[in-house]
Coordinates of N, CA, C and O in Angstrom, one line a residue:
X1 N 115.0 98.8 131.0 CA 114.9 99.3 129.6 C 116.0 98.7 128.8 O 117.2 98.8 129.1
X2 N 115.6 98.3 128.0 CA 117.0 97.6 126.6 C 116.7 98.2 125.4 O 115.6 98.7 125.1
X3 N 117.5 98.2 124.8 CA 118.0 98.7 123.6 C 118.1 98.4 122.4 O 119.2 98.0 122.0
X4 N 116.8 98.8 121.4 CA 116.7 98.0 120.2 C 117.2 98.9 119.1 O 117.5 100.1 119.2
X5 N 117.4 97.8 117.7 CA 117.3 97.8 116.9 C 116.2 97.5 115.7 O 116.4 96.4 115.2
X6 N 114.9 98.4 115.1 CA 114.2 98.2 114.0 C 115.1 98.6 112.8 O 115.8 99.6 112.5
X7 N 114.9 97.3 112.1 CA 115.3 97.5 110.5 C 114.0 97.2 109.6 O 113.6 96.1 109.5
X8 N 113.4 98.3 109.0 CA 112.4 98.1 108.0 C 113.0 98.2 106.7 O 114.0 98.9 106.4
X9 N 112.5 97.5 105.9 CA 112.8 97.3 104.4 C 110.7 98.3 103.7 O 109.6 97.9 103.8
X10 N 111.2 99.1 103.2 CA 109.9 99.7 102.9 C 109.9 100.1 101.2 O 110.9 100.7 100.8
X11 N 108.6 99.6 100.1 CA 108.4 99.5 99.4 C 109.2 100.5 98.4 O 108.9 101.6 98.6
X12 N 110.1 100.2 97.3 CA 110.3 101.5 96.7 C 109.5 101.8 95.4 O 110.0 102.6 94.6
X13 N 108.8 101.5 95.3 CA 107.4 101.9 93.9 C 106.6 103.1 94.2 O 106.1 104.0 93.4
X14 N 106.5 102.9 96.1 CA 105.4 103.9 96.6 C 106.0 105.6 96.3 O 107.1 105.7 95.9
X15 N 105.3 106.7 96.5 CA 105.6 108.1 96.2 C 106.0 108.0 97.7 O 105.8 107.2 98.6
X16 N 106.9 109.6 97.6 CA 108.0 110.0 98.9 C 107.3 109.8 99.7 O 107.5 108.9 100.5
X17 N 105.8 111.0 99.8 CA 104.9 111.5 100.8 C 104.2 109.7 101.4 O 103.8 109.7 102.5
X18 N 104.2 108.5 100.8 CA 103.5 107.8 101.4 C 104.7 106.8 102.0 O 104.5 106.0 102.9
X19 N 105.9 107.1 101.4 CA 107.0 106.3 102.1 C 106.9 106.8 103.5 O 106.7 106.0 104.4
X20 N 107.0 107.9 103.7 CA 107.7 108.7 105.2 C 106.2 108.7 106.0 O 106.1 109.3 107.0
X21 N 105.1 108.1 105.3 CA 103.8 107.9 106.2 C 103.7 106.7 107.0 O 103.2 106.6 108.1
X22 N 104.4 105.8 106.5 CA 104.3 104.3 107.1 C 105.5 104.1 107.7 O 105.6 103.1 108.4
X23 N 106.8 105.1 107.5 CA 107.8 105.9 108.6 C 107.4 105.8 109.6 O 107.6 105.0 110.5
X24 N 106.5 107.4 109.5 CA 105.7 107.7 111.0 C 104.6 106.6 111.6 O 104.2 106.7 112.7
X25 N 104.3 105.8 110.8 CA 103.6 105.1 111.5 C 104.1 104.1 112.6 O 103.7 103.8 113.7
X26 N 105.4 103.8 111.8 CA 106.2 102.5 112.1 C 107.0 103.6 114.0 O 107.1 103.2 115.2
X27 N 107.1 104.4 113.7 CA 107.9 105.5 115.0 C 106.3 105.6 115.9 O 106.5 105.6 117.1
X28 N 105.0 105.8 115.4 CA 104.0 105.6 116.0 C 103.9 104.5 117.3 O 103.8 104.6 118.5
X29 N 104.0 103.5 116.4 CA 103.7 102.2 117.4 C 104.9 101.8 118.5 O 105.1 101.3 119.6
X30 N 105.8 102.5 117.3 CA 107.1 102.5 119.0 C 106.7 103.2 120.2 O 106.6 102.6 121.2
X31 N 106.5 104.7 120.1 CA 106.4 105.5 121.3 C 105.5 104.8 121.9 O 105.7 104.5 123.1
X32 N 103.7 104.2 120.8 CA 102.6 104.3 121.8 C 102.4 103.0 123.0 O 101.5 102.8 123.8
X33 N 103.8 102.1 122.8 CA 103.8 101.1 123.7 C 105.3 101.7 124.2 O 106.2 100.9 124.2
X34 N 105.5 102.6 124.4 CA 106.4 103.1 125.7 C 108.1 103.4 125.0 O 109.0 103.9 125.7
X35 N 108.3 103.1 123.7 CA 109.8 103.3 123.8 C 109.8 104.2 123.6 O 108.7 104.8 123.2
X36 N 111.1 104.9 123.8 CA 112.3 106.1 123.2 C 112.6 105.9 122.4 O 113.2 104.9 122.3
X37 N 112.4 106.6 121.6 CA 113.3 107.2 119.7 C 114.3 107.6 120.2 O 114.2 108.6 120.8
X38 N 115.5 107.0 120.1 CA 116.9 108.1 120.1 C 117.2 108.4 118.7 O 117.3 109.5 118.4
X39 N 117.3 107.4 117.7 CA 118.2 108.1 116.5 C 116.9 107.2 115.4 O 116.5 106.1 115.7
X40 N 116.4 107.7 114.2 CA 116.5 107.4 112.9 C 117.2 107.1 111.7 O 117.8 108.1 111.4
X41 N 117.5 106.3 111.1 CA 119.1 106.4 110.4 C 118.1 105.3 109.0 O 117.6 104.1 108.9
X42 N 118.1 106.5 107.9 CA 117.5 106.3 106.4 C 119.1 105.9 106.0 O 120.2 106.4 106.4
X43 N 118.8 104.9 105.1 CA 119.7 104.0 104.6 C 119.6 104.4 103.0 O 120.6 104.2 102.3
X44 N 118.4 104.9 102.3 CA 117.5 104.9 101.6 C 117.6 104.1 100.0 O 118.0 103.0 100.5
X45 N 117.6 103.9 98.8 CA 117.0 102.9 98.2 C 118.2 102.0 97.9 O 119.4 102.3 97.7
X46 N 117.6 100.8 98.1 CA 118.9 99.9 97.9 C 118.5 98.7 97.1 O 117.3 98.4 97.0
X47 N 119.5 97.8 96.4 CA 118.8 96.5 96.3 C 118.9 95.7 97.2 O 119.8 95.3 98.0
X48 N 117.5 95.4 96.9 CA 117.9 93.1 98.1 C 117.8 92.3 97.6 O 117.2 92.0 96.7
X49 N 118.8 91.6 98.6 CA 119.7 90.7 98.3 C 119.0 89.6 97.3 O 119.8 88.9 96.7
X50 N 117.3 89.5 97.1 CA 116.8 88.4 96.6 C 115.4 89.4 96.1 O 115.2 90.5 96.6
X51 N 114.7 88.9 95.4 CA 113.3 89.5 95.0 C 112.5 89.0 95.6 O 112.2 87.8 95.6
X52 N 111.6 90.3 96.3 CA 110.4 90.2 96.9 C 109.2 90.5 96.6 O 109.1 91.8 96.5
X53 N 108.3 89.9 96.3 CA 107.0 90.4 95.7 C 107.3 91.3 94.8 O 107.0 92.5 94.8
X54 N 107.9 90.5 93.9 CA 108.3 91.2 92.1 C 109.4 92.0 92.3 O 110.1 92.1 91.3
X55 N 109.8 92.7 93.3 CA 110.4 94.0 93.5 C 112.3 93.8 94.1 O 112.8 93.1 95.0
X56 N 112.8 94.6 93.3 CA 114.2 93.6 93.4 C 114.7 95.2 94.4 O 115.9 95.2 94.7
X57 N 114.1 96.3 94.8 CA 114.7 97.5 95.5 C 113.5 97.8 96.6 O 112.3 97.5 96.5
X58 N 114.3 98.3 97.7 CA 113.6 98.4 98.7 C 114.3 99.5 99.6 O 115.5 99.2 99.9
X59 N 113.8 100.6 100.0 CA 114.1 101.7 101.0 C 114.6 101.0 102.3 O 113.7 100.3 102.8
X60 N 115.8 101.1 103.0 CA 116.0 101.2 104.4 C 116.0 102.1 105.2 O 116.4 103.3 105.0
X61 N 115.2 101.4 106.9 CA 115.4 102.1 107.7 C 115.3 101.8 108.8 O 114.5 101.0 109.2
X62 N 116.1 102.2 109.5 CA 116.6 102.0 110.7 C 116.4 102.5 112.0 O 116.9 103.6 112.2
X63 N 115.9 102.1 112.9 CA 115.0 102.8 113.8 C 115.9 102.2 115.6 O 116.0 101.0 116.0
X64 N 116.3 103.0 116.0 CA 117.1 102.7 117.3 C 116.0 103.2 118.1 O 115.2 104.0 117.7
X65 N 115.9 102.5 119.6 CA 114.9 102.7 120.4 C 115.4 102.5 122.1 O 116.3 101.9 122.6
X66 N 114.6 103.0 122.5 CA 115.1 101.9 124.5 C 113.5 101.9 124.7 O 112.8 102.9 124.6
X67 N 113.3 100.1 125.2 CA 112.1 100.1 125.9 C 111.9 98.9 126.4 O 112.5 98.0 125.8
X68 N 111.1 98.3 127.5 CA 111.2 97.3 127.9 C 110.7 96.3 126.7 O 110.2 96.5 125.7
X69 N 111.0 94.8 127.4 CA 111.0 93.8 126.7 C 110.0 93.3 125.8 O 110.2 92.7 124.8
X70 N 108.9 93.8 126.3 CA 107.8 93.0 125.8 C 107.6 93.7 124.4 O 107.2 93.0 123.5
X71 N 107.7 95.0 124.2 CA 107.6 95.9 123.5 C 107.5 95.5 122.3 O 106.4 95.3 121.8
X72 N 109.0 95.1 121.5 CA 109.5 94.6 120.2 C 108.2 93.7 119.7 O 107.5 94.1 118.8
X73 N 108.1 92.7 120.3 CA 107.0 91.7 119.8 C 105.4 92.5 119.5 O 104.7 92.4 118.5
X74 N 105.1 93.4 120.6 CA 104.3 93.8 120.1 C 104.2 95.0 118.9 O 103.2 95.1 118.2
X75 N 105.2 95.6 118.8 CA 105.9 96.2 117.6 C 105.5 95.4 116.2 O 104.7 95.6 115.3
X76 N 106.4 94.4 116.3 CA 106.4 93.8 115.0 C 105.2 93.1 114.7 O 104.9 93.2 113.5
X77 N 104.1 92.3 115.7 CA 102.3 91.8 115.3 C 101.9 92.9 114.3 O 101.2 92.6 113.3
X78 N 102.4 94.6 114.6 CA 101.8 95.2 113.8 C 102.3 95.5 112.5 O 101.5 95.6 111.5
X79 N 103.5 95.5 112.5 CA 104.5 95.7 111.3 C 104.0 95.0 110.3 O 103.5 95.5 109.3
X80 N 104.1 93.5 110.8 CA 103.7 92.4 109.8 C 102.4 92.2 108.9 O 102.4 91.4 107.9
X81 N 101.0 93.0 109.4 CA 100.4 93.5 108.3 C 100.5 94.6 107.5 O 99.5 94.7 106.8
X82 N 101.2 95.4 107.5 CA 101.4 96.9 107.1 C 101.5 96.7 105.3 O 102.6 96.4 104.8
X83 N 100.4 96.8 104.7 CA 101.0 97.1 103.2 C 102.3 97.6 103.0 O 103.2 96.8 102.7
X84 N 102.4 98.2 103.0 CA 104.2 98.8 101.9 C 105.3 98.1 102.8 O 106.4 98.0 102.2
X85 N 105.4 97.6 104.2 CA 107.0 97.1 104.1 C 107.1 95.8 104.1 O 106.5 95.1 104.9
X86 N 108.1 95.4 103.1 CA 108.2 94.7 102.6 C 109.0 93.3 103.9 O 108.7 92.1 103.9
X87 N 109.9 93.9 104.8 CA 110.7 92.7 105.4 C 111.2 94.0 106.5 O 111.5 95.2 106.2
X88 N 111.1 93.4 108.1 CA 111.7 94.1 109.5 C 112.1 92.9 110.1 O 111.9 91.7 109.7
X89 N 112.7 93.3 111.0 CA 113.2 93.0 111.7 C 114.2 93.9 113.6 O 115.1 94.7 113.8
X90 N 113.4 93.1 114.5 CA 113.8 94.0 115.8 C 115.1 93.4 116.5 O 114.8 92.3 117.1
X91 N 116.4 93.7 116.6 CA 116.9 92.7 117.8 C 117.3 93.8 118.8 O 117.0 95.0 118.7
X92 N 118.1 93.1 120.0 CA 118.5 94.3 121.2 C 119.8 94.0 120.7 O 120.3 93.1 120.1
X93 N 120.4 95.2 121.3 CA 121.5 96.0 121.2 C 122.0 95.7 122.1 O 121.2 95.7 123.0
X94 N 123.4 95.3 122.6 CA 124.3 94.9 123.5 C 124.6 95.9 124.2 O 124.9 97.0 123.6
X95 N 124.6 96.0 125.8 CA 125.1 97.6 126.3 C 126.3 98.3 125.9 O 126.6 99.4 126.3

C-alpha cells in the first residue's frame, strides 16, 4: 500500500450543496477501488494561477489516501470526465 496525494481544483460558480456532492463523489471512487481516506484537507476558494474555462477561482481539495498502485490511474479515468472539476491531480507521498 502507498500513499497518495489527490488535489482537485472544483468549480466555484456551483452552490455549496453541489460542491461537497462531487466531494463525495470524488472520496466515492477512492474507497470503491480499495483505498483509505486518512485526512481531507479543504483549501477552499482560491484563485488560479491562469484562467480556466472563463473562470479565474476555483475551490481546493485535498484528499490523502493509502492504496495500492494501480488505484490512482483508475481514480483519475474518472475524475477526468466529471463536470464541475475543473483540474486534479494524484502523486504518492514519500514514506
Amino acid at each position: 500500500m502507498n500513499k497518495y496525494e489527490l488535489a482537485v481544483v472544483v468549480n466555484a460558480k456551483i452552490e455549496d450543496d453541489e460542491r461537497e456532492q462531487v466531494v463525495e463523489k470524488v472520496k466515492a471512487l477512492v474507497e470503491r477501488f480499495g483505498g483509505k481516506i486518512s485526512d481531507v484537507d479543504e483549501w477552499g476558494k482560491r484563485r488560479l494561477a491562469y484562467e480556466i474555462q472563463k473562470m479565474k477561482e476555483g475551490f481546493y481539495y485535498f484528499i490523502h489516501f493509502e492504496s495500492d498502485a494501480e488505484v490512482p490511474g483508475e481514480i483519475e479515468q474518472r475524475i477526468r470526465i466529471m463536470d464541475n472539476v475543473l483540474r486534479y491531480l494524484c502523486v504518492r507521498q514519500e514514506a
